[in-house]
Amino acid sequence: MSLIELLYPQYKTVSIVGMAKNSGKTFTLNKIIEEAIEDSITIGLTSTGRDGESQDIVTKTEKPPIYAEAGTLIATATETLELGDAKIEILDITDYSTPLGKIVIGRVKESGYLQIAGPQTNKGIKAVSKLMLDLGAQLVLIDGAINRVASASPSVSEGTILATGAVLSRDMNKVTEETAHTVGLFKLPEVNDNKAKVIMEELIEGGKAAIIDDQYNIKYLNIKTALNSGITIAQNITHNSKYVVLPGSLVKKTIDDIICTTNKFRQVKFIVNDGTKIFIEPKQWLIYKSKGLVVEALESVNVILVTVNPFSPEGYYFDQEEFLFSMKECLKDTIVLDVMYGGDLI
């Protein structure tokens, strides 16, 4: 089975997210594009940030440019249109703006390399993806920029490819651990209390933090974010509290403050929109779970597969077979593929 067969026609929108710069994300993207061309599948391309440049802006290392075949649809900022050699026909100018200009929808008229800088919000990414689908794209690929794992959110795409690699650490075990942790967060269990879920969706959509009790009464919390509000949250958890709904991110400081303030945190479930909203290190996450912390998501992220890159731009590398085997052992329920060497799909 080829890579494209895992994506199409099962999905219409797929995010490709890297664990770090130089984790093999763009290589994976180009591999999918190559296979789509071979199968005559019309691709739509956009990004959560600028991508496709020949040199990584952050690390100053060489990176593969994005190649687009004639007929490919793109959603990108106006200032990037002249930075590649692909010829683009403008089809629509959207209302979304970026520091690089308005987001436009275009069709590649002459094949070539290009740079992409898509919308800066999840709402914008979803909107331009729909526009490209309406214009004939059969599969939209969303290139997630560094520190924008939120593009993996189910509110943006139907499925996600996670790219990981040796660039994360010289320690293979640490790379495996961090990748497995991210996949675990993406696959957080979903809320199965349907009555409460309706309330939670409204709260998170409205950006309101609240506590729901066992009778489904709502107690709104007068906080802007959970970041420095752990003590306030803890002080409002009572004997009949059932859910703590957090519309933003969940971080270590918040949990630490809650645990230090009350032992009632064990009786409630903390609710986030999805696993991309959690920013807690692997070992600390295990400690919290051992203390009784329970976190659920409104929606789990659909991890279609994980790609691995055994090379680091710093000059070191892992044994390809050992790295692939190690990752497969840790992610037994997830497809793992070495796109650099063409490791077998499982």
Coordinates of C-alpha atoms in Angstrom, one line a residue:
M1 CA 0.0 0.0 0.0
S2 CA 1.4 3.4 -1.0
L3 CA 1.3 6.5 1.2
I4 CA -1.4 8.2 -0.9
E5 CA -3.7 5.1 -0.5
L6 CA -3.7 5.7 3.2
L7 CA -5.1 9.2 2.6
Y8 CA -7.3 9.1 -0.4
P9 CA -10.3 8.7 -0.9
Q10 CA -10.7 8.2 2.9
Y11 CA -10.0 11.9 3.7
K12 CA -10.5 15.2 2.1
T13 CA -8.3 17.3 4.4
V14 CA -5.1 16.1 6.0
S15 CA -2.7 18.0 8.3
I16 CA 1.0 17.3 8.3
V17 CA 2.6 18.3 11.5
G18 CA 6.3 18.2 12.5
M19 CA 7.5 17.5 16.1
A20 CA 10.3 20.0 15.3
K21 CA 12.0 21.7 12.4
N22 CA 13.8 19.2 10.2
S23 CA 11.8 16.2 11.4
G24 CA 11.0 15.3 7.8
K25 CA 7.6 17.1 7.4
T26 CA 8.3 18.7 4.1
F27 CA 9.9 15.5 2.7
T28 CA 6.7 13.7 3.7
L29 CA 4.6 16.4 2.1
N30 CA 6.5 16.1 -1.2
K31 CA 6.2 12.3 -1.1
I32 CA 2.5 12.5 -0.9
I33 CA 2.4 15.1 -3.7
E34 CA 4.5 12.9 -5.9
E35 CA 2.3 9.9 -5.4
A36 CA -0.9 12.0 -5.9
I37 CA 0.6 13.2 -9.3
E38 CA 1.2 9.6 -10.3
D39 CA -2.5 8.7 -9.4
S40 CA -3.9 11.8 -11.1
I41 CA -5.3 13.1 -7.8
T42 CA -5.8 16.9 -7.7
I43 CA -4.1 18.3 -4.6
G44 CA -4.9 21.5 -2.7
L45 CA -2.1 23.0 -0.6
T46 CA -2.0 25.5 2.2
S47 CA 0.1 26.1 5.4
T48 CA -0.2 27.4 8.9
G49 CA 2.8 29.5 8.3
R50 CA 5.5 30.2 5.7
D51 CA 6.9 27.1 4.1
G52 CA 8.6 25.9 1.0
E53 CA 11.6 28.2 1.4
S54 CA 14.9 26.7 0.3
Q55 CA 16.6 27.4 3.6
D56 CA 15.0 27.0 7.0
I57 CA 14.4 30.5 8.4
V58 CA 14.9 29.3 12.0
T59 CA 17.8 26.9 11.8
K60 CA 19.5 28.2 8.5
T61 CA 19.7 24.6 7.2
E62 CA 18.8 23.5 3.7
K63 CA 15.3 22.1 3.3
P64 CA 13.4 20.6 0.4
P65 CA 11.2 23.1 -1.4
I66 CA 7.6 22.2 -2.2
Y67 CA 6.9 21.1 -5.7
A68 CA 3.5 21.6 -7.3
E69 CA 2.2 20.1 -10.5
A70 CA 0.1 22.0 -13.0
G71 CA -3.6 21.9 -11.8
T72 CA -2.7 22.0 -8.1
L73 CA -4.7 24.5 -6.1
I74 CA -3.0 26.6 -3.4
A75 CA -4.0 29.0 -0.7
T76 CA -1.2 31.4 0.1
A77 CA -0.3 35.0 0.8
T78 CA 0.2 37.4 -2.1
E79 CA 3.9 38.2 -1.4
T80 CA 4.9 34.5 -1.7
L81 CA 3.5 34.2 -5.3
E82 CA 6.7 35.6 -6.9
L83 CA 9.1 33.6 -4.6
G84 CA 8.9 30.3 -6.5
D85 CA 9.1 29.4 -10.2
A86 CA 5.6 27.8 -10.5
K87 CA 3.2 30.0 -12.5
I88 CA 0.0 30.7 -10.6
E89 CA -3.5 31.8 -11.8
I90 CA -5.4 33.7 -9.2
L91 CA -8.9 32.4 -8.7
D92 CA -10.1 34.2 -5.6
I93 CA -8.9 36.8 -3.1
T94 CA -10.1 36.0 0.4
D95 CA -10.7 38.3 3.4
Y96 CA -7.9 36.6 5.4
S97 CA -4.8 38.7 5.9
T98 CA -1.2 37.9 7.0
P99 CA 2.0 39.9 7.4
L100 CA 2.8 38.7 3.9
G101 CA -0.4 40.0 2.4
K102 CA -3.9 38.7 1.6
I103 CA -4.6 35.0 1.3
V104 CA -5.4 34.2 -2.3
I105 CA -6.7 31.0 -3.9
G106 CA -4.7 30.0 -7.0
R107 CA -4.2 27.2 -9.5
V108 CA -0.8 26.2 -10.7
K109 CA -0.7 26.8 -14.5
E110 CA 3.0 25.7 -15.0
S111 CA 4.6 23.2 -12.7
G112 CA 7.4 24.3 -10.4
Y113 CA 8.5 25.0 -6.9
L114 CA 6.7 27.4 -4.6
Q115 CA 6.5 28.9 -1.1
I116 CA 3.3 28.8 0.9
A117 CA 2.1 31.1 3.7
G118 CA -1.5 30.3 4.6
P119 CA -4.0 31.7 7.1
Q120 CA -2.9 32.3 10.7
T121 CA -6.0 30.9 12.3
N122 CA -7.6 27.5 12.4
K123 CA -10.8 29.1 11.2
G124 CA -9.0 30.6 8.2
I125 CA -7.3 27.3 7.3
K126 CA -10.6 25.4 7.4
A127 CA -12.2 28.1 5.3
V128 CA -9.6 28.1 2.5
S129 CA -9.5 24.3 2.5
K130 CA -13.2 24.3 1.8
L131 CA -12.7 26.8 -1.0
M132 CA -10.1 24.6 -2.7
L133 CA -12.3 21.5 -2.4
D134 CA -15.2 23.5 -4.0
L135 CA -12.8 24.4 -6.8
G136 CA -11.9 20.8 -7.6
A137 CA -9.3 19.7 -5.1
Q138 CA -9.7 16.1 -4.2
L139 CA -7.3 16.1 -1.2
V140 CA -6.2 19.2 0.7
L141 CA -2.8 19.0 2.5
I142 CA -2.2 21.4 5.3
D143 CA 1.4 22.0 6.1
G144 CA 1.8 22.7 9.8
A145 CA 4.5 25.2 10.7
I146 CA 6.7 24.9 13.8
N147 CA 4.9 25.5 17.1
R148 CA 1.6 25.2 15.3
V149 CA 0.6 21.7 16.2
A150 CA -2.9 23.2 16.6
S151 CA -3.2 22.5 12.8
A152 CA -3.6 18.9 13.8
S153 CA -6.9 19.8 15.6
P154 CA -10.0 17.9 14.4
S155 CA -11.6 21.4 13.9
V156 CA -9.1 21.9 11.1
S157 CA -8.6 18.6 9.3
E158 CA -10.0 15.1 9.2
G159 CA -6.7 13.4 9.9
T160 CA -3.1 14.1 10.8
I161 CA 0.3 12.9 9.8
L162 CA 2.9 13.4 12.6
A163 CA 6.6 13.7 11.4
T164 CA 9.3 13.0 14.0
G165 CA 13.0 12.3 13.9
A166 CA 16.5 12.4 15.2
V167 CA 16.5 16.2 15.3
L168 CA 14.5 16.0 18.6
S169 CA 17.4 14.5 20.5
R170 CA 20.7 12.5 20.2
D171 CA 19.0 10.0 22.5
M172 CA 16.8 7.7 20.5
N173 CA 14.8 6.7 23.5
K174 CA 13.9 10.3 24.2
V175 CA 12.8 10.8 20.7
T176 CA 10.6 7.7 20.9
E177 CA 9.2 8.8 24.3
E178 CA 8.3 12.3 23.2
T179 CA 6.7 11.1 20.0
A180 CA 4.6 8.5 21.8
H181 CA 3.6 11.1 24.3
T182 CA 2.4 13.5 21.6
V183 CA 0.5 10.7 19.9
G184 CA -1.1 9.8 23.3
L185 CA -2.2 13.4 23.8
F186 CA -3.7 13.5 20.3
K187 CA -5.6 10.3 21.1
L188 CA -7.0 11.5 24.4
P189 CA -10.3 9.8 25.2
E190 CA -13.4 11.7 24.2
V191 CA -16.1 12.8 26.5
N192 CA -18.8 10.2 26.4
D193 CA -21.4 12.1 28.6
N194 CA -23.6 13.4 25.8
K195 CA -25.6 15.8 28.0
A196 CA -22.4 17.3 29.4
K197 CA -20.8 17.4 26.0
V198 CA -23.4 19.8 24.6
I199 CA -22.7 22.2 27.5
M200 CA -18.9 21.8 27.1
E201 CA -19.1 22.6 23.4
E202 CA -20.9 25.8 24.0
L203 CA -18.5 26.8 26.8
I204 CA -15.4 26.2 24.7
E205 CA -16.9 27.8 21.6
G206 CA -17.6 30.9 23.8
G207 CA -14.1 30.8 25.4
K208 CA -15.6 30.4 28.9
A209 CA -14.0 28.4 31.7
A210 CA -16.5 26.7 34.0
I211 CA -17.2 23.8 36.4
I212 CA -20.1 21.5 35.7
D213 CA -21.5 19.6 38.7
D214 CA -23.2 16.2 38.9
Q215 CA -26.6 17.8 38.3
Y216 CA -25.2 19.6 35.2
N217 CA -25.3 23.0 36.8
I218 CA -22.7 25.4 35.5
K219 CA -20.4 27.6 37.6
Y220 CA -18.6 30.1 35.4
L221 CA -15.0 30.9 36.4
N222 CA -14.0 34.5 36.2
I223 CA -10.6 33.9 34.5
K224 CA -9.2 34.8 31.1
T225 CA -7.0 31.8 30.8
A226 CA -6.1 28.8 32.9
L227 CA -2.4 29.7 32.8
N228 CA -2.2 31.5 36.1
S229 CA -5.5 30.5 37.4
G230 CA -4.9 27.1 38.9
I231 CA -5.6 28.2 42.5
T232 CA -8.8 29.9 41.5
I233 CA -9.9 26.8 39.7
A234 CA -9.1 24.6 42.7
Q235 CA -10.9 26.8 45.1
N236 CA -14.1 26.4 43.0
I237 CA -14.0 22.6 42.9
T238 CA -16.6 21.3 45.5
H239 CA -17.7 17.8 46.6
N240 CA -20.3 17.6 43.7
S241 CA -18.1 19.0 40.9
K242 CA -17.8 16.7 38.0
Y243 CA -16.1 18.5 35.1
V244 CA -13.6 21.4 34.8
V245 CA -13.9 22.8 31.3
L246 CA -10.9 24.8 30.0
P247 CA -11.3 26.5 26.6
G248 CA -7.6 27.3 26.2
S249 CA -4.4 25.4 26.9
L250 CA -3.6 23.2 29.9
V251 CA 0.0 23.6 31.2
K252 CA 2.2 22.4 34.0
K253 CA 1.8 25.4 36.2
T254 CA -2.0 25.2 36.2
I255 CA -2.0 21.5 37.2
D256 CA 0.7 22.1 39.9
D257 CA -1.4 24.9 41.5
I258 CA -4.5 22.8 41.4
I259 CA -2.8 19.8 43.0
C260 CA -1.2 22.0 45.7
T261 CA -4.5 23.7 46.6
T262 CA -7.0 20.8 46.7
N263 CA -7.2 17.0 46.7
K264 CA -10.6 17.2 45.1
F265 CA -9.0 17.3 41.7
R266 CA -9.2 13.5 41.7
Q267 CA -13.0 13.5 41.6
V268 CA -13.3 15.7 38.5
K269 CA -12.4 15.4 34.8
F270 CA -10.5 18.2 33.1
I271 CA -11.9 18.9 29.7
V272 CA -10.0 20.5 26.7
N273 CA -11.1 20.8 23.1
D274 CA -8.4 18.4 21.9
G275 CA -5.0 17.1 22.7
T276 CA -3.2 19.9 20.9
K277 CA -4.1 22.2 23.8
I278 CA -2.0 20.3 26.3
F279 CA 1.6 21.4 26.9
I280 CA 3.1 19.1 29.5
E281 CA 6.3 17.1 29.3
P282 CA 6.1 13.2 29.1
K283 CA 7.5 12.4 32.5
Q284 CA 5.4 15.1 34.2
W285 CA 2.3 13.8 32.5
L286 CA 2.9 10.3 33.8
I287 CA 3.4 11.8 37.3
Y288 CA 0.1 13.6 37.1
K289 CA -1.8 10.5 35.9
S290 CA -0.3 8.5 38.8
K291 CA -1.7 11.1 41.2
G292 CA -5.2 10.7 39.7
L293 CA -5.4 13.5 37.1
V294 CA -8.0 12.7 34.4
V295 CA -8.2 14.7 31.2
E296 CA -10.6 14.1 28.3
A297 CA -11.2 15.9 25.0
L298 CA -14.2 17.0 23.1
E299 CA -12.6 15.5 20.1
S300 CA -9.6 13.1 19.6
V301 CA -7.1 13.9 16.9
N302 CA -7.2 11.2 14.2
V303 CA -3.5 10.2 13.8
I304 CA -3.4 8.6 10.4
L305 CA 0.3 7.7 10.6
V306 CA 3.7 8.7 12.0
T307 CA 6.7 9.3 9.7
V308 CA 10.3 9.0 11.0
N309 CA 13.5 10.7 9.9
P310 CA 16.7 9.1 11.3
F311 CA 18.9 12.0 10.2
S312 CA 19.6 15.3 12.1
P313 CA 20.9 18.4 10.4
E314 CA 23.5 18.6 13.2
G315 CA 25.3 15.7 11.6
Y316 CA 24.3 12.7 13.8
Y317 CA 21.9 10.0 12.8
F318 CA 20.2 6.8 14.1
D319 CA 20.4 3.3 12.7
Q320 CA 17.4 3.3 10.4
E321 CA 16.1 -0.2 11.2
E322 CA 16.6 0.2 14.9
F323 CA 14.8 3.6 15.0
L324 CA 11.9 2.3 12.9
F325 CA 11.5 -0.8 15.0
S326 CA 11.7 1.2 18.3
M327 CA 9.0 3.6 17.1
K328 CA 6.7 0.8 15.9
E329 CA 7.1 -1.0 19.3
C330 CA 6.0 2.2 21.1
L331 CA 3.2 3.0 18.7
K332 CA 1.6 -0.4 18.2
D333 CA -1.8 1.0 17.3
T334 CA -0.4 3.5 14.8
I335 CA 1.0 3.1 11.3
V336 CA 4.7 4.1 11.3
L337 CA 6.7 4.7 8.1
D338 CA 10.2 5.8 7.3
V339 CA 9.6 8.0 4.2
M340 CA 13.4 8.6 3.8
Y341 CA 14.2 4.9 3.3
G342 CA 10.8 3.6 2.3
G343 CA 10.3 1.4 5.4
D344 CA 7.3 -1.0 5.1
L345 CA 3.9 0.1 6.2
I346 CA 2.4 -1.9 9.0

